[in-house]
Structure formats: structure tokens, C-alpha cells
Tab-separated table of C-alpha atoms in Angstrom:
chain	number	residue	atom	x	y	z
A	200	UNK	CA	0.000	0.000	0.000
A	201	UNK	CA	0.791	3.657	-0.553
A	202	UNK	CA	2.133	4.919	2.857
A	203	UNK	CA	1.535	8.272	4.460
A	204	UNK	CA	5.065	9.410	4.043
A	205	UNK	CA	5.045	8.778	0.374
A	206	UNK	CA	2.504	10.501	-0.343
A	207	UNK	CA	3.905	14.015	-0.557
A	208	UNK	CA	5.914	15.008	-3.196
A	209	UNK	CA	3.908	12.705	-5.802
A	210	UNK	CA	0.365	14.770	-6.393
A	211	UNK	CA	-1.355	12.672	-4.099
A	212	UNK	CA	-3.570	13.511	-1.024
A	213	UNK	CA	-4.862	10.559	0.962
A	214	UNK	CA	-8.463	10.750	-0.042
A	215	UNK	CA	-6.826	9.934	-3.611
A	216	UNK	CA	-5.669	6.818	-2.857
A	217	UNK	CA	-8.272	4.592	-3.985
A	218	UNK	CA	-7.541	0.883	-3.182
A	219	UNK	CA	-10.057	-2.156	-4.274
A	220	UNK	CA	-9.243	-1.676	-8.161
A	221	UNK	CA	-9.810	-4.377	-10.832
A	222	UNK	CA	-6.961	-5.249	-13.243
A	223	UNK	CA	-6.678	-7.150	-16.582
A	224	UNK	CA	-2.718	-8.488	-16.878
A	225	UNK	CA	-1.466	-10.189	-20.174
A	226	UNK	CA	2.085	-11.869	-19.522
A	227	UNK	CA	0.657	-12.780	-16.203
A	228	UNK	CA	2.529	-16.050	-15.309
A	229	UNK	CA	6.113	-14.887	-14.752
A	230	UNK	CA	8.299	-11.938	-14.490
A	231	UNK	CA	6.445	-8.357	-13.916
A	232	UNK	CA	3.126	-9.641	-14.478
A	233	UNK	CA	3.389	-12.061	-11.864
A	234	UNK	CA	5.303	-9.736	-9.672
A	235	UNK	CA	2.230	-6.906	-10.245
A	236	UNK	CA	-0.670	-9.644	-10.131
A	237	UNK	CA	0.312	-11.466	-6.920
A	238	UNK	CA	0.964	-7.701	-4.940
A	239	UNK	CA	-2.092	-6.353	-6.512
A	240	UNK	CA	-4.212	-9.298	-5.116
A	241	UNK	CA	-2.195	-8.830	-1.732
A	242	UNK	CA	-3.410	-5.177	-1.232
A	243	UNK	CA	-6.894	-6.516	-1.590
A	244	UNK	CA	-7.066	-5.331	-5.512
A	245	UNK	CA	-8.959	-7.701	-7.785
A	246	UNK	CA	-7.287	-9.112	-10.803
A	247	UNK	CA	-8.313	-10.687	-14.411
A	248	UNK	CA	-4.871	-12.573	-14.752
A	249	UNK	CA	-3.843	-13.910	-18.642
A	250	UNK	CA	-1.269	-16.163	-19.693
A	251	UNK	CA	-0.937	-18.596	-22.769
A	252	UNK	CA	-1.334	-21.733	-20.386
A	253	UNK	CA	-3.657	-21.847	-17.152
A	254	UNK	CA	-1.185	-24.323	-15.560
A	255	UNK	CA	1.037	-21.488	-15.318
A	256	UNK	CA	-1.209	-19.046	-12.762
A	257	UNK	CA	-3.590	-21.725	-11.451
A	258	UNK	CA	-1.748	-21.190	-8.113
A	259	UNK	CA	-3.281	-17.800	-8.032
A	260	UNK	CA	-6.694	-19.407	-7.743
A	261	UNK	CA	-6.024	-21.624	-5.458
A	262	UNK	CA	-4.115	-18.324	-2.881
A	263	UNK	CA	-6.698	-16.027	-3.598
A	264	UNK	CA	-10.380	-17.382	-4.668
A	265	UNK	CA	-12.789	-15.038	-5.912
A	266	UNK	CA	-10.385	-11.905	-6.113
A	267	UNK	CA	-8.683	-13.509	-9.154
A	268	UNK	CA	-9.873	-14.810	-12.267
A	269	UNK	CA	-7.629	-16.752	-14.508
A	270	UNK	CA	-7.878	-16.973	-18.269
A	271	UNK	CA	-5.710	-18.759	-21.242
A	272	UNK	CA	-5.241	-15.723	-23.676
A	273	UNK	CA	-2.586	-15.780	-26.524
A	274	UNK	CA	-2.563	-11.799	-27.336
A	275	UNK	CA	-1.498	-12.728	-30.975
A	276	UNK	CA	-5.325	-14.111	-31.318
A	277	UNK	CA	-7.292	-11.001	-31.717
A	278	UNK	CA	-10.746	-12.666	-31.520
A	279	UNK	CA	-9.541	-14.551	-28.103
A	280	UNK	CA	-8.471	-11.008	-26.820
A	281	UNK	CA	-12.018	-9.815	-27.365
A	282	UNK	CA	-13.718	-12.778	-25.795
A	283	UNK	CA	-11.531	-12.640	-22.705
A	284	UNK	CA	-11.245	-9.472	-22.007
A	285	UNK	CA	-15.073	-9.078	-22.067
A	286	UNK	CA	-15.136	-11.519	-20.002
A	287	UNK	CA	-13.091	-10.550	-17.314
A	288	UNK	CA	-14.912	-7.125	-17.670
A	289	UNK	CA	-17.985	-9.144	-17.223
A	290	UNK	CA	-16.928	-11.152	-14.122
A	291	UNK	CA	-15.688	-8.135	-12.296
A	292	UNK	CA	-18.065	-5.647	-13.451
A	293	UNK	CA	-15.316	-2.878	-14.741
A	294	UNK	CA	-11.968	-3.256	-15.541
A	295	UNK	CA	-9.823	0.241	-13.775
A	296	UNK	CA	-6.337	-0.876	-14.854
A	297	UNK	CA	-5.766	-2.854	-18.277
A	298	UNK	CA	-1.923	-3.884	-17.908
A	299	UNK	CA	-0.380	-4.904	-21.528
A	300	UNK	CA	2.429	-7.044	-19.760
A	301	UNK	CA	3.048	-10.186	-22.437
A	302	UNK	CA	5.999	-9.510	-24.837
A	303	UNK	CA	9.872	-10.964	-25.292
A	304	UNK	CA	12.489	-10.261	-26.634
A	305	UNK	CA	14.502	-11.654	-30.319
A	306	UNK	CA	18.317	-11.736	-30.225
A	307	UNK	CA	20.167	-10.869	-33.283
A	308	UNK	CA	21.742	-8.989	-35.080
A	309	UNK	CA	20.147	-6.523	-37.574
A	310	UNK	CA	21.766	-8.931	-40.322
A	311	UNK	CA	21.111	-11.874	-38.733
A	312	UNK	CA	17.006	-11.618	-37.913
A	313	UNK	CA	14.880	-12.868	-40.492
A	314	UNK	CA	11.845	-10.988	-41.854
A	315	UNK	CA	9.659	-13.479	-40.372
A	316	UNK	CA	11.527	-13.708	-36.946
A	317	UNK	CA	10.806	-9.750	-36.779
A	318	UNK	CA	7.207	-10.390	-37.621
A	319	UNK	CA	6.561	-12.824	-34.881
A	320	UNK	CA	7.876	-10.274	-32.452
A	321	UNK	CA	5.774	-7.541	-33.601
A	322	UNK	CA	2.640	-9.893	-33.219
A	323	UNK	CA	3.544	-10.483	-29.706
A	324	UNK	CA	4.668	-6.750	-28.684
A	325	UNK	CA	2.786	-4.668	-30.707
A	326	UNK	CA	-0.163	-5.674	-32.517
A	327	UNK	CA	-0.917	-8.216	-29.032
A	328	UNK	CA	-0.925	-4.905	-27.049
A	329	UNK	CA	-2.721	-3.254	-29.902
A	330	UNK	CA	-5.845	-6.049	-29.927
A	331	UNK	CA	-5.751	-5.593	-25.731
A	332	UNK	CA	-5.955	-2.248	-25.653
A	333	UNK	CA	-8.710	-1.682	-28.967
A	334	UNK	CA	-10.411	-4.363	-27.031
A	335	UNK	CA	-10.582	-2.331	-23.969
A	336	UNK	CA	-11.479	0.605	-25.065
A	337	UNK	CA	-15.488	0.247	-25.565
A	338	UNK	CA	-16.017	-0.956	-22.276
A	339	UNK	CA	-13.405	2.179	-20.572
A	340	UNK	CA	-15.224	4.457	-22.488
A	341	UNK	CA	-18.652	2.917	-21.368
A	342	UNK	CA	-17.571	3.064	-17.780
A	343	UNK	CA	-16.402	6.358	-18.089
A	344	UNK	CA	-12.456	5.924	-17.748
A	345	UNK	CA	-9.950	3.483	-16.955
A	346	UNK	CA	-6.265	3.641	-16.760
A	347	UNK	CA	-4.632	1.800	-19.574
A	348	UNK	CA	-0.857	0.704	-18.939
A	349	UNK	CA	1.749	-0.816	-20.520
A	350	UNK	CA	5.414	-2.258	-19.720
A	351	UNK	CA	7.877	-0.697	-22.526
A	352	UNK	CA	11.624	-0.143	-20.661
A	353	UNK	CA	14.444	2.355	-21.083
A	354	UNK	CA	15.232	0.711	-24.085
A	355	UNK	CA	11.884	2.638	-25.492
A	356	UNK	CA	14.295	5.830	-25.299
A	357	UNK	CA	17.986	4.042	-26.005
A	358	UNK	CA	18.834	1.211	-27.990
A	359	UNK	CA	21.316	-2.008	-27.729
A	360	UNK	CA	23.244	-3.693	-30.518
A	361	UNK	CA	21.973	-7.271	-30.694
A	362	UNK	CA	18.911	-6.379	-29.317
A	363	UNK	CA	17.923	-3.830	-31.671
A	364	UNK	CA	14.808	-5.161	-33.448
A	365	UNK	CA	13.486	-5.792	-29.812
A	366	UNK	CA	13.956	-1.919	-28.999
A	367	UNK	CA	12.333	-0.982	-32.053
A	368	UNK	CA	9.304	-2.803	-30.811
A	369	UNK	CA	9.960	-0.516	-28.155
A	370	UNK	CA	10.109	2.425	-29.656
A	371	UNK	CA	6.604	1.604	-31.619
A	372	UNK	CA	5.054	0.994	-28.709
A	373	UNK	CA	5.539	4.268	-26.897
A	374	UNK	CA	4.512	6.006	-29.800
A	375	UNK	CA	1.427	4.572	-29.699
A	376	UNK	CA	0.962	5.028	-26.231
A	377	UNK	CA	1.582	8.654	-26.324
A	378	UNK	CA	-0.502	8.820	-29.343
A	379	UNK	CA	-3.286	7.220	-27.857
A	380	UNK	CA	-3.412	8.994	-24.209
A	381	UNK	CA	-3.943	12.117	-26.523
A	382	UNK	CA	-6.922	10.575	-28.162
A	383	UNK	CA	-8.823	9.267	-25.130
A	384	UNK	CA	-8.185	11.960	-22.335
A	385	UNK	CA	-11.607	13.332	-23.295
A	386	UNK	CA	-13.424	9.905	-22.115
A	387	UNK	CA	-11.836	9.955	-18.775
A	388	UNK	CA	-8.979	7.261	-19.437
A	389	UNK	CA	-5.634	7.225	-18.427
A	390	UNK	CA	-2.498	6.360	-20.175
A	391	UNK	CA	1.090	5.341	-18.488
A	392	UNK	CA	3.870	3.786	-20.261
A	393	UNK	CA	5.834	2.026	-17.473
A	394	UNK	CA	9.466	2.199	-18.358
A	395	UNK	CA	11.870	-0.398	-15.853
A	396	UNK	CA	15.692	-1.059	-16.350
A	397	UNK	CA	17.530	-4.188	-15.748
A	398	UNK	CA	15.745	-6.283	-13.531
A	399	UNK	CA	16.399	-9.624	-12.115
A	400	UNK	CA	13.213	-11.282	-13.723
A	401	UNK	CA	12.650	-14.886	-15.600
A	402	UNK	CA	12.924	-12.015	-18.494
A	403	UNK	CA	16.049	-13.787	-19.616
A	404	UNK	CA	15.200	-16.592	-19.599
A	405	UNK	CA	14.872	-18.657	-23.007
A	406	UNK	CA	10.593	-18.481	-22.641
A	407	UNK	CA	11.451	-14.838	-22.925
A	408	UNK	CA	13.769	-14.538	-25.718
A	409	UNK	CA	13.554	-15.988	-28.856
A	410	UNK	CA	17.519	-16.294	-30.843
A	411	UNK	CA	17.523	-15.418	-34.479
A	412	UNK	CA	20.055	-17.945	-36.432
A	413	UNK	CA	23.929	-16.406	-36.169
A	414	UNK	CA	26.423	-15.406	-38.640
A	415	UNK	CA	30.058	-16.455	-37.597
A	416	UNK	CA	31.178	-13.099	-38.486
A	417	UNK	CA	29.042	-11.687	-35.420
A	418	UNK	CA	30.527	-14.437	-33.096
A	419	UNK	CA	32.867	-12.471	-31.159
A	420	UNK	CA	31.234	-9.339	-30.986
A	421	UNK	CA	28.192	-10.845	-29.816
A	422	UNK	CA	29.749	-13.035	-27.030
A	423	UNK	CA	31.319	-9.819	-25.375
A	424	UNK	CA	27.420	-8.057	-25.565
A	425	UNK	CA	26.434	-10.763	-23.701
A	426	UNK	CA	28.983	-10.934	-21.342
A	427	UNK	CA	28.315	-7.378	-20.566
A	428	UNK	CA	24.668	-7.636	-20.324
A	429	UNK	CA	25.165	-10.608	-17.570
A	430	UNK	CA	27.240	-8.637	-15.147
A	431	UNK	CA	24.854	-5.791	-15.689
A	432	UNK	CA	23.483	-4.394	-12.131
A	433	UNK	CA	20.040	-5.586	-11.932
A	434	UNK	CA	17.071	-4.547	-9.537
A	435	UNK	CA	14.739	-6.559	-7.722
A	436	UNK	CA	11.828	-6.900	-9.339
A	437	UNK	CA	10.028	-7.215	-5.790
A	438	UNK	CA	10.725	-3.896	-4.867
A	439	UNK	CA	8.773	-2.582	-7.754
A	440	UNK	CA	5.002	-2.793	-6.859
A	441	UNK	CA	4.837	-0.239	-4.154
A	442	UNK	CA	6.080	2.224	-6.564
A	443	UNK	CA	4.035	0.952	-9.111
A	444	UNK	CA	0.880	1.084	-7.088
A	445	UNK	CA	1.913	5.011	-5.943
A	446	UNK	CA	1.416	5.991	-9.502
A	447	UNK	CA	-1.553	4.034	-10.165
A	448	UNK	CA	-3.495	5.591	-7.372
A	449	UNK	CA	-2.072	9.090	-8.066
A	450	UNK	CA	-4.780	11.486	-9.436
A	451	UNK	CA	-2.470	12.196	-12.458
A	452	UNK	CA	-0.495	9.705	-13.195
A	453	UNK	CA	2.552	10.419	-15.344
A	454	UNK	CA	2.400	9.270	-19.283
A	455	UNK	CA	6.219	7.716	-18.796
A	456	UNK	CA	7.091	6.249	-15.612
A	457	UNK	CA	10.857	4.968	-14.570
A	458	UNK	CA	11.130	2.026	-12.827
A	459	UNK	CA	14.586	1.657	-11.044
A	460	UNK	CA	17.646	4.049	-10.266
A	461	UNK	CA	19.501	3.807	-13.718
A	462	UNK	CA	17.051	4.828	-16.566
A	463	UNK	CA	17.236	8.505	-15.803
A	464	UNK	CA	20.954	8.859	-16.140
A	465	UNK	CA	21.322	6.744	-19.177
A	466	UNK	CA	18.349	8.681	-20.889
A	467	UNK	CA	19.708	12.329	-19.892
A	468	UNK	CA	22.831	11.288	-21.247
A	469	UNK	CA	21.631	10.007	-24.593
A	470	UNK	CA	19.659	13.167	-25.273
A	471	UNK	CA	22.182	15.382	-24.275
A	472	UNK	CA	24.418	13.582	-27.144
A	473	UNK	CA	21.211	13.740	-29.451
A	474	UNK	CA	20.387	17.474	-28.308
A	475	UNK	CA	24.742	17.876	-29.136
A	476	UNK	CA	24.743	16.449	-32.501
A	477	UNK	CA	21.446	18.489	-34.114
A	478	UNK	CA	22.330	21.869	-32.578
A	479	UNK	CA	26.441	21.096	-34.390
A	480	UNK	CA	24.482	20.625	-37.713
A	481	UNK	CA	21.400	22.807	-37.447
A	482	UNK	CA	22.904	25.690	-39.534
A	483	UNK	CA	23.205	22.962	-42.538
A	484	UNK	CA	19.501	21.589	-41.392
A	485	UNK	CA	17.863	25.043	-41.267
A	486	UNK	CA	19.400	25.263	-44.909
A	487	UNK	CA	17.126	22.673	-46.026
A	488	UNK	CA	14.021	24.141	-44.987
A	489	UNK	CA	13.768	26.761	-48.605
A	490	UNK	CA	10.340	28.896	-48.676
A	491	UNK	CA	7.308	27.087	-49.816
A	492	UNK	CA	5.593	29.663	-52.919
């Protein structure tokens, strides 16, 4: 729960701290989803929790009974993500937070990825996400608001070699996101884009990452990326949900939202280099502009 002390300095005063809310999480059986599910259900929060299998949450039926509702949902299926989320918006009544959680990650090179391995990704992370949240939307609207969320990472705002195609899924997704909190502010419904670093979560893992086939010219360069990214600091992804649930019961939640100590540092330093680089050529960009007759 949201303590006294925290409460200053975030926008909230305790009469907005609203408890008893009703979720809908995708990715639900591991990682942040399961992190997020099994606090929100703790804190006396009701919670529509998806995964591809039911094997894989059934223990949160048998811990917490009537405040959870598990369903089988593959977000790549549009039709299933319209069945099941009205459903879980049926069971509960309202849905107040719809959590796009489900994603992973494809490891390659740019070279190395196929068309079709880049495809698959986007099904899962963006067009998944997409069929969740157009899903959702009707019944927010009808219930006059919601707050929609959705777990990008800092890699929305800097990129990796290796990596890169699953940053660009990224990227897309937090322009859609701050496209679409635009678009529905007039209905009532919130938008965050929640935004964590490294964490020590089954994200690694090989359910979470898919390996595009290699090219022995990448071999070396590859092995040291990954040795760097396992000695890489990571949080504990237990420490996140009273954070979390500060900005979720904040009046105002922020559009972006950091999770963890090292995002804001990395990202002021990237767009100081960015800010750098077009103000060095701006003279030859402003060129470019000519007068329209």
C-alpha cells in the first residue's frame, strides 16, 4: 500500500488513494506480471490474470479465490483477446487498470534476424498490445475511464546492438501510447507507459527470448554483448510494486514512468548527445528548410 510518508511530493492527497481496483494483466505467469498480479491481489485489488497456459497461474486461484480470475489468452489471437477481455470485464463488473504485460524479446543482429523472426515479435509486442488495448477501449469508455498501462523499458528511449529489433518494438510501442493517451483523455482514461531497467526477472530466460540464427562473423562481438549484459546491475523486481501502485493511485499519473535508479541517467545522457549532434548541424539543417511559394 501507498504509505503516508510517500505521499507528498507525488500529487497525491490521501483521499486519492483509492484501493479495491480491478486489473486485466497479459504476460501474467512470470516476471512483472506475476510480480504486479500477486501484490495487486495482496493489497486486496482484484485481478483478471492472462497467460498462454492456465497451468502457469492456477496457483493464483487456489491463494486467492474469488479476487482472481484466470484466463488462457494468446494476445497474438485477436478474436480470443475480445472474448476474454469481455469476459473478465464481465466477471468483475469494470476493468480500472488494463496492464499490456506479455511480450519478449529476439536476439540478433540486424543482419542476422529474419523478416519473419521480426514479424513474430511484432505480433507479440505490438499488434498483441494493440488487440488488448482496442479491445478495452469500448467498455473504458462505457464506464467512463480506466487507466490503460503498458510495460515498454528504457530501451523505449535508447537502444542495444543485438537487441535492436526488440527496442524498435519498443520504440513503436511508446509512440502509440503517447498517441493514444492524446486521443482518449476526453473519455476519462488514463495512459502510463511504465518504463523499468535491468531487472532480475525470468525475463532472460529462453521463454522470454527468442535467438535469431547467427552469422560467424558476429561471433565475437556478440559473445562480449552478452557478457556485458550478464554482469549488468540488476534490480529486484520485488521492490517494484509499491512504486508501481503510488502511480496508479495518483490522481495524475505520469504518461512515462521509470522504474529503477539507472534509466534517468542513461536517458539524460543520450539526449544530451542527441540534443549535441542536431544543434552542431542545425545551420546545414535550417538550410534545407527553402520557402514554400
Amino acid at each position: 500500500m501507498v504509505h503516508q510518508s510517500d505521499i507528498s511530493g507525488a500529487g497525491l492527497e490521501p483521499s486519492q488513494v483509492k484501493a479495491n481496483k480491478v486489473w486485466f494483466i497479459t504476460g501474467a505467469s512470470r516476471g512483472f506480471g506475476r510480480v504486479w498480479a500477486d501484490a495487486a491481489l495482496k493489497r486486496g485489488d482484484k485481478v483478471a490474470a492472462t497467460a498462454r497456459t492456465l497451468a502457469s497461474i492456477a496457483d493464483f486461484k487456489d491463494q486467492y479465490g474469488p479476487n482472481v480470475l484466470t484466463l488462457e489468452l494468446d494476445v497474438t489471437k485477436p478474436d480470443q483477446v475480445k472474448t476474454v477481455v469481455e469476459q473478465a470485464h464481465a466477471h468483475f463488473g469494470r476493468l480500472d487498470i488494463v496492464l499490456n504485460n506479455a511480450g519478449y524479446s529476439l536476439v540478433g543482429t540486424i543482419e542476422e534476424a529474419s523478416a519473419d523472426d521480426v514479424r513474430a515479435l511484432y505480433e507479440t509486442n505490438i499488434f498483441g498490445s494493440l488487440a488488448v488495448i482496442k479491445a478495452a477501449l469500448p467498455l473504458l469508455r462505457k464506464q467512463g475511464g480506466g487507466h490503460i498501462l503498458g510495460t515498454s523499458s528504457n530501451l523505449g528511449h535508447v537502444t542495444m546492438p543485438v537487441i535492436g529489433y526488440y527496442c524498435s518494438s519498443k520504440w513503436a510501442f511508446e509512440a502509440i501510447y503517447e498517441s493514444l493517451s492524446a486521443e482518449v483523455k476526453a473519455f476519462g482514461i488514463k495512459v502510463t507507459i511504465i518504463e523499468p531497467g535491468a531487472y532480475a526477472t525470468e525475463f532472460g530466460s529462453q521463454e522470454s527470448l527468442k535467438f535469431a540464427p547467427g552469422l560467424e562473423v558476429y561471433h565475437d562481438f556478440k559473445t562480449q554483448f552478452m557478457g556485458e549484459i550478464r554482469s549488468t546491475e540488476r534490480g529486484d523486481p520485488r521492490a517494484t510494486p509499491e512504486a508501481l501502485f503510488q502511480m496508479v493511485d495518483s490522481e495524475n499519473p505520469p504518461l512515462r514512468f521509470f522504474l529503477g535508479s539507472h534509466n534517468l541517467p542513461a536517458v539524460r545522457k543520450a539526449y544530451a548527445e542527441r540534443l549535441a549532434i542536431w544543434e552542431e548541424w542545425e545551420a546545414v539543417s535550417n538550410s534545407g528548410q527553402g520557402t514554400s511559394k
